[in-house]
Amino acid sequence: MTRLDWLNRLSFEDAQAEFLRCCGSQRWAEAMARARPFQNQEALFAEASWLWSQTGPEDWREAMLHHPRIGDVSKLREKFKATGAWSEQEQRGMEGAGEDVIQALAEGNRAYEERFGFIFLVCATGKSAAEMLALLRERMNNAPDQELKVAADEQAKITRIRLEKLLASP
């Protein structure tokens, strides 16, 4: 049985829980669980993207609550048990970062949250700590509504990666 078959056969509640691991929006996860069965992975990815496009600021903010701060590697497994290993992989760019970059990210995260009211969300996969810091600094210039949309787009990228991981998991 493929992982897609497995996902299609889960109970509604179990499927919803798996989708919540990919994106913390309850409304999105429920809609994904209802949309099953998926004929193939492409159909799953297309539906995930379309359903995310139907969400709004409340859903985006809810999804952000399910992410650790960039650079908060020490708390990933403790606080985010369901997605901790995935988050740790996604933030691998923090490995080898200098203390100056780590401190600047911590300070930048605090300033970002004060300005926008939510955590700095970036699809960290493949990015170094310095790249994430540069993005954080650049995005501090965005208007709040614009930044919320940018963060929602980043969530969509993260969701896609996590759906791929879900389908690849043993």
mmCIF file of C-alpha atoms in Angstrom:
data_model
loop_
_atom_site.group_PDB
_atom_site.id
_atom_site.type_symbol
_atom_site.label_atom_id
_atom_site.label_comp_id
_atom_site.label_asym_id
_atom_site.label_seq_id
_atom_site.Cartn_x
_atom_site.Cartn_y
_atom_site.Cartn_z
ATOM 1 C CA MET A 1 0.000 0.000 0.000
ATOM 2 C CA THR A 2 1.348 3.434 -0.878
ATOM 3 C CA ARG A 3 1.416 6.292 1.595
ATOM 4 C CA LEU A 4 -1.257 8.020 -0.477
ATOM 5 C CA ASP A 5 -3.487 4.931 -0.168
ATOM 6 C CA TRP A 6 -2.816 4.924 3.562
ATOM 7 C CA LEU A 7 -3.761 8.613 3.831
ATOM 8 C CA ASN A 8 -6.900 8.089 1.764
ATOM 9 C CA ARG A 9 -8.008 5.213 4.034
ATOM 10 C CA LEU A 10 -7.498 6.939 7.374
ATOM 11 C CA SER A 11 -10.505 7.921 9.428
ATOM 12 C CA PHE A 12 -11.555 11.543 9.039
ATOM 13 C CA GLU A 13 -10.104 12.409 12.454
ATOM 14 C CA ASP A 14 -6.778 10.664 11.812
ATOM 15 C CA ALA A 15 -6.445 12.247 8.366
ATOM 16 C CA GLN A 16 -7.197 15.659 9.833
ATOM 17 C CA ALA A 17 -4.489 15.114 12.456
ATOM 18 C CA GLU A 18 -1.975 14.206 9.733
ATOM 19 C CA PHE A 19 -2.887 17.300 7.731
ATOM 20 C CA LEU A 20 -2.529 19.448 10.860
ATOM 21 C CA ARG A 21 1.083 18.245 11.036
ATOM 22 C CA CYS A 22 1.559 19.837 7.614
ATOM 23 C CA CYS A 23 -0.348 23.061 8.284
ATOM 24 C CA GLY A 24 -1.775 24.226 11.593
ATOM 25 C CA SER A 25 -4.966 25.708 10.176
ATOM 26 C CA GLN A 26 -7.892 23.678 11.486
ATOM 27 C CA ARG A 27 -10.160 24.792 8.649
ATOM 28 C CA TRP A 28 -7.593 23.811 6.005
ATOM 29 C CA ALA A 29 -6.904 20.433 7.644
ATOM 30 C CA GLU A 30 -10.628 19.631 7.879
ATOM 31 C CA ALA A 31 -11.142 20.567 4.233
ATOM 32 C CA MET A 32 -8.196 18.383 3.193
ATOM 33 C CA ALA A 33 -9.577 15.424 5.150
ATOM 34 C CA ARG A 34 -12.980 15.919 3.455
ATOM 35 C CA ALA A 35 -11.399 16.207 -0.004
ATOM 36 C CA ARG A 36 -10.092 12.635 0.056
ATOM 37 C CA PRO A 37 -9.595 10.332 -1.704
ATOM 38 C CA PHE A 38 -6.852 11.816 -3.840
ATOM 39 C CA GLN A 39 -6.163 10.076 -7.146
ATOM 40 C CA ASN A 40 -2.454 10.868 -7.022
ATOM 41 C CA GLN A 41 0.084 13.120 -5.337
ATOM 42 C CA GLU A 42 -0.400 15.894 -7.864
ATOM 43 C CA ALA A 43 -4.110 15.991 -7.059
ATOM 44 C CA LEU A 44 -3.320 16.189 -3.339
ATOM 45 C CA PHE A 45 -0.851 19.046 -3.888
ATOM 46 C CA ALA A 46 -3.257 20.924 -6.155
ATOM 47 C CA GLU A 47 -6.115 20.592 -3.658
ATOM 48 C CA ALA A 48 -3.860 21.678 -0.794
ATOM 49 C CA SER A 49 -2.827 24.783 -2.703
ATOM 50 C CA TRP A 50 -6.369 25.624 -3.773
ATOM 51 C CA LEU A 51 -7.760 25.158 -0.275
ATOM 52 C CA TRP A 52 -5.001 27.347 1.190
ATOM 53 C CA SER A 53 -5.933 30.058 -1.323
ATOM 54 C CA GLN A 54 -9.469 29.938 0.126
ATOM 55 C CA THR A 55 -8.264 30.711 3.651
ATOM 56 C CA GLY A 56 -7.755 34.113 5.198
ATOM 57 C CA PRO A 57 -5.877 36.018 7.881
ATOM 58 C CA GLU A 58 -7.452 34.151 10.800
ATOM 59 C CA ASP A 59 -6.410 30.798 9.314
ATOM 60 C CA TRP A 60 -2.924 32.117 8.505
ATOM 61 C CA ARG A 61 -2.377 33.327 12.058
ATOM 62 C CA GLU A 62 -3.633 30.010 13.440
ATOM 63 C CA ALA A 63 -1.176 28.104 11.232
ATOM 64 C CA MET A 64 1.704 30.298 12.422
ATOM 65 C CA LEU A 65 1.066 29.240 16.004
ATOM 66 C CA HIS A 66 2.224 25.757 15.018
ATOM 67 C CA HIS A 67 5.748 26.880 14.121
ATOM 68 C CA PRO A 68 8.787 27.453 16.285
ATOM 69 C CA ARG A 69 10.711 30.669 15.920
ATOM 70 C CA ILE A 70 13.497 30.525 13.360
ATOM 71 C CA GLY A 71 16.635 29.638 15.271
ATOM 72 C CA ASP A 72 14.813 28.247 18.304
ATOM 73 C CA VAL A 73 16.245 24.810 17.566
ATOM 74 C CA SER A 74 16.568 23.831 21.237
ATOM 75 C CA LYS A 75 12.800 23.908 21.729
ATOM 76 C CA LEU A 76 11.697 22.286 18.499
ATOM 77 C CA ARG A 77 11.242 18.742 19.753
ATOM 78 C CA GLU A 78 9.930 19.743 23.170
ATOM 79 C CA LYS A 79 7.203 22.142 22.099
ATOM 80 C CA PHE A 80 6.368 20.874 18.625
ATOM 81 C CA LYS A 81 6.433 17.098 19.101
ATOM 82 C CA ALA A 82 4.239 16.332 16.077
ATOM 83 C CA THR A 83 6.400 18.369 13.694
ATOM 84 C CA GLY A 84 9.653 18.830 15.628
ATOM 85 C CA ALA A 85 11.769 16.535 13.474
ATOM 86 C CA TRP A 86 10.434 18.190 10.323
ATOM 87 C CA SER A 87 11.071 21.683 11.722
ATOM 88 C CA GLU A 88 14.568 20.701 12.746
ATOM 89 C CA GLN A 89 15.293 19.461 9.215
ATOM 90 C CA GLU A 90 13.800 22.622 7.742
ATOM 91 C CA GLN A 91 15.962 24.820 9.955
ATOM 92 C CA ARG A 92 19.166 22.910 9.269
ATOM 93 C CA GLY A 93 20.624 26.152 7.967
ATOM 94 C CA MET A 94 21.065 27.205 11.604
ATOM 95 C CA GLU A 95 23.802 24.604 11.986
ATOM 96 C CA GLY A 96 27.185 26.252 12.001
ATOM 97 C CA ALA A 97 25.746 29.754 12.312
ATOM 98 C CA GLY A 98 27.924 32.176 14.209
ATOM 99 C CA GLU A 99 26.841 33.528 17.567
ATOM 100 C CA ASP A 100 26.422 36.979 16.003
ATOM 101 C CA VAL A 101 23.902 35.645 13.469
ATOM 102 C CA ILE A 102 22.053 33.622 16.100
ATOM 103 C CA GLN A 103 21.778 36.672 18.374
ATOM 104 C CA ALA A 104 20.712 38.893 15.483
ATOM 105 C CA LEU A 105 17.979 36.382 14.570
ATOM 106 C CA ALA A 106 16.755 36.286 18.176
ATOM 107 C CA GLU A 107 16.639 40.088 18.332
ATOM 108 C CA GLY A 108 15.103 40.284 14.862
ATOM 109 C CA ASN A 109 12.420 37.764 15.797
ATOM 110 C CA ARG A 110 11.456 39.857 18.834
ATOM 111 C CA ALA A 111 11.307 43.078 16.787
ATOM 112 C CA TYR A 112 9.341 41.338 14.039
ATOM 113 C CA GLU A 113 6.764 39.964 16.499
ATOM 114 C CA GLU A 114 6.385 43.385 18.110
ATOM 115 C CA ARG A 115 5.842 45.006 14.713
ATOM 116 C CA PHE A 116 3.544 42.435 13.128
ATOM 117 C CA GLY A 117 1.994 40.473 16.008
ATOM 118 C CA PHE A 118 3.066 37.032 14.755
ATOM 119 C CA ILE A 119 6.275 35.055 14.356
ATOM 120 C CA PHE A 120 8.632 35.498 11.434
ATOM 121 C CA LEU A 121 7.701 32.675 9.091
ATOM 122 C CA VAL A 122 9.962 31.687 6.236
ATOM 123 C CA CYS A 123 10.358 28.476 4.307
ATOM 124 C CA ALA A 124 13.764 27.734 5.840
ATOM 125 C CA THR A 125 14.532 24.618 3.798
ATOM 126 C CA GLY A 126 17.801 25.145 1.970
ATOM 127 C CA LYS A 127 18.469 28.564 3.496
ATOM 128 C CA SER A 128 21.417 29.456 5.696
ATOM 129 C CA ALA A 129 20.950 31.346 8.942
ATOM 130 C CA ALA A 130 22.458 34.424 7.290
ATOM 131 C CA GLU A 131 19.961 34.183 4.414
ATOM 132 C CA MET A 132 17.051 33.901 6.863
ATOM 133 C CA LEU A 133 18.364 36.899 8.800
ATOM 134 C CA ALA A 134 18.614 38.938 5.590
ATOM 135 C CA LEU A 135 15.029 37.997 4.690
ATOM 136 C CA LEU A 136 13.807 38.930 8.167
ATOM 137 C CA ARG A 137 15.488 42.339 7.936
ATOM 138 C CA GLU A 138 14.140 42.929 4.434
ATOM 139 C CA ARG A 139 10.591 41.989 5.395
ATOM 140 C CA MET A 140 10.596 44.364 8.390
ATOM 141 C CA ASN A 141 9.974 47.110 5.810
ATOM 142 C CA ASN A 142 6.688 45.581 4.646
ATOM 143 C CA ALA A 143 3.339 47.036 5.597
ATOM 144 C CA PRO A 144 1.558 44.761 8.118
ATOM 145 C CA ASP A 145 -1.120 43.549 5.663
ATOM 146 C CA GLN A 146 1.494 42.892 3.000
ATOM 147 C CA GLU A 147 3.694 40.984 5.451
ATOM 148 C CA LEU A 148 0.814 38.799 6.583
ATOM 149 C CA LYS A 149 0.289 37.774 2.946
ATOM 150 C CA VAL A 150 4.013 37.121 2.491
ATOM 151 C CA ALA A 151 3.992 34.924 5.611
ATOM 152 C CA ALA A 152 0.925 33.064 4.292
ATOM 153 C CA ASP A 153 2.780 32.391 1.027
ATOM 154 C CA GLU A 154 5.715 31.044 3.040
ATOM 155 C CA GLN A 155 3.271 28.786 4.929
ATOM 156 C CA ALA A 156 2.057 27.429 1.597
ATOM 157 C CA LYS A 157 5.637 26.501 0.663
ATOM 158 C CA ILE A 158 6.189 24.842 4.050
ATOM 159 C CA THR A 159 2.909 22.947 3.714
ATOM 160 C CA ARG A 160 3.928 21.571 0.326
ATOM 161 C CA ILE A 161 7.261 20.349 1.717
ATOM 162 C CA ARG A 162 5.543 18.771 4.708
ATOM 163 C CA LEU A 163 2.971 17.042 2.522
ATOM 164 C CA GLU A 164 5.855 15.587 0.535
ATOM 165 C CA LYS A 165 7.440 14.384 3.805
ATOM 166 C CA LEU A 166 4.119 12.913 4.933
ATOM 167 C CA LEU A 167 3.850 10.918 1.723
ATOM 168 C CA ALA A 168 7.474 9.784 1.989
ATOM 169 C CA SER A 169 7.351 8.737 5.672
ATOM 170 C CA PRO A 170 7.412 5.021 6.463
#
